[in-house]
Amino acid sequence: MAYESVNPYDGKTVKTFPELTDEQLEAKIATASACYETWKKTPYVKRAVIVAKAGELMRQHVDRFAKHATLEMGKLINEARGEVNFSANILSYYAKNGERFLAPVKLNPEHGEAHMESSPIGVIFGVEPWNFPYYQLARVAGPHLMAGNTLMVKHAGCVPQCAIEFEKLWIEAGAPEGLYTNLLISHAQSDKVIDDPRIKGVALTGSVAAGRSISARAGTNLKVSSMELGGSDAFIVLEDADLEKTIPWAVWGRMYNAGQTCCASKRFIVVEEIADKFLAQFKAALEALKPGDPMDERTTHGPLSTESALQDILKQVNAAVKHGAKVVLGGKRIDRPGSFMQTTILTDVKPGNPAFRDEFFGPVAMFFRVKDEAAAIALANDSDFGLGGSVFTRDVERGKRVATEVETGMMFINNIDWSDAELPFGGIKDSGYGRELGNMGIQEFVNKKLVRTH
Ligand code: NDP
């Protein structure tokens, strides 16, 4: 069954959902396309009422949304509540600012007058992952609906109830039929959607493999696309870092969402002078986390999203060890029901070890000891990914200089990678292209039309 709610805390299947037939899919595309014809002419203020209402409803029903996420992908309940509130904030942010971001811009040609309009382009197709089952949806719905597009989303197979809840939200918020459509469809059907002439743009958040396949399909159809893919972000600790503040960030950066975050801190690159101290304190802090029921607010270490996610990361750890890595903490599944992985630290990961270039999507930290700042930057840049990264130092100006040298889409000084409704999010290299959130996020699927008067 492609769409299944399985509780990763105990491995029990809660509910399964059938995929749409091709006929049902066709009817939904037709409805989304018809809706676009009226929605594109709907004034911003009216669009904003619906988008803002959806945000309000999420805030009012935090627990209803949060519990589905915890049940289906094991997110700690407080983190799930945080995600729901943040998603609500993203919707409110675009309801408030969408019109301003897309206002006509006056240009200054040598002769005559000109301006640039931003108009919607049609039905946008989103393919979204399970790791933030609402935030990922809000990140596309807020901007692209405010821009006057309509949206169809294929969510990940393991979070169908979250997907259905989010679609219901729009109906409750007063959206016309076809404004936001959830699609329980296969990969083959997803290809058909991309090929369909009524679909005008494709937004993916997911793995590099999905990015290659979906961006190629969109490219063949000459459709605009944005790709938010994986990452292996560096967490650089310089010798002048304040360890008391840095260690909690290291734990949070690696362990938030059980480590299943594209922009999680994955490679801990520490300058020799303080490396031993950092490693000892980081290890102790990770050991203190308590595995348990993610619905219980006292739990600090939840399960991975699925059994197959756990199996994948165990395989990666074993391959890393086979190629010379040392396990200084964890490395195995936790001996209890559910898909729990021990908090793990790997050292001695050298170039040539597959782990050196891999992304660990779970609670596995790679620790690297380097001579100095220059070596830290060089190692941070020796990655196929380029999503985000952080640098910890008491000297903020030095931190900014390091940030400039690191080849990523985002850098954070004395903080971990984080996302804000107001700030652009996205990467370079294998981490993809395009930006979500902020003013940049709403510009991805609009027609920048030049209008000139002579
Ligand atoms: P996948 O790429 O397998 O899944 C993500 C979504 O893409 C799911 O909806 C999945 O559907 C769909 N999908 C995958 N392949 C295809 C295809 N060929 N055609 C159509 N749909 C497809 O990712 P994972 O589940 O492995 O999720 C984690 C990955 O996503 C990590 O690598 C992570 O770094 C990345 N990610 C990036 C983020 C970012 O913002 N840059 C944020 C979160 C995650 P289905 O479930 O049905 O297979």
CSV table of N, CA and C in Angstrom, one decimal, residues 5-14 70-74 293-295 303 305 338-339:
chain,number,residue,atom,x,y,z
A,5,SER,N,-0.7,5.0,7.2
A,5,SER,CA,-0.4,5.6,8.5
A,5,SER,C,0.2,4.4,9.3
A,6,VAL,N,1.5,4.4,9.6
A,6,VAL,CA,2.0,3.4,10.5
A,6,VAL,C,2.7,4.1,11.6
A,7,ASN,N,2.3,3.8,12.9
A,7,ASN,CA,2.9,4.5,14.0
A,7,ASN,C,4.3,4.0,14.2
A,8,PRO,N,5.3,4.8,14.0
A,8,PRO,CA,6.7,4.4,14.1
A,8,PRO,C,7.1,4.1,15.6
A,9,TYR,N,6.3,4.5,16.5
A,9,TYR,CA,6.6,4.2,18.0
A,9,TYR,C,6.4,2.7,18.3
A,10,ASP,N,5.4,2.1,17.6
A,10,ASP,CA,5.2,0.6,17.9
A,10,ASP,C,5.1,-0.2,16.6
A,11,GLY,N,5.2,0.4,15.4
A,11,GLY,CA,5.2,-0.3,14.2
A,11,GLY,C,3.8,-0.8,13.7
A,12,LYS,N,2.8,-0.3,14.4
A,12,LYS,CA,1.4,-0.8,14.1
A,12,LYS,C,0.8,0.1,13.0
A,13,THR,N,0.2,-0.6,12.0
A,13,THR,CA,-0.5,0.1,10.9
A,13,THR,C,-1.8,0.6,11.5
A,14,VAL,N,-2.1,1.9,11.3
A,14,VAL,CA,-3.3,2.5,11.8
A,14,VAL,C,-4.3,2.5,10.7
A,70,THR,N,2.7,13.4,14.9
A,70,THR,CA,3.3,12.5,15.9
A,70,THR,C,3.0,11.1,15.7
A,71,LEU,N,1.7,10.8,15.4
A,71,LEU,CA,1.3,9.5,15.1
A,71,LEU,C,1.9,8.9,13.9
A,72,GLU,N,2.0,9.7,12.8
A,72,GLU,CA,2.4,9.1,11.5
A,72,GLU,C,3.9,9.1,11.3
A,73,MET,N,4.6,10.1,11.8
A,73,MET,CA,6.1,10.1,11.6
A,73,MET,C,6.9,10.3,12.8
A,74,GLY,N,6.3,10.2,14.0
A,74,GLY,CA,7.0,10.1,15.2
A,74,GLY,C,7.6,11.3,15.8
A,293,ASP,N,7.9,7.4,24.2
A,293,ASP,CA,6.7,7.7,23.4
A,293,ASP,C,6.7,9.2,22.9
A,294,PRO,N,6.7,9.4,21.6
A,294,PRO,CA,6.7,10.8,21.2
A,294,PRO,C,5.5,11.6,21.6
A,295,MET,N,4.4,10.9,21.9
A,295,MET,CA,3.2,11.7,22.4
A,295,MET,C,3.4,12.2,23.8
A,303,PRO,N,11.3,8.1,17.7
A,303,PRO,CA,11.6,7.1,16.7
A,303,PRO,C,11.9,7.8,15.4
A,305,SER,N,11.1,8.0,11.3
A,305,SER,CA,9.7,8.1,10.7
A,305,SER,C,9.2,6.7,10.3
A,338,GLY,N,9.4,-0.4,17.7
A,338,GLY,CA,9.4,0.9,17.0
A,338,GLY,C,10.8,1.2,16.4
A,339,SER,N,10.8,2.2,15.5
A,339,SER,CA,12.0,2.4,14.7
A,339,SER,C,13.0,3.4,15.4
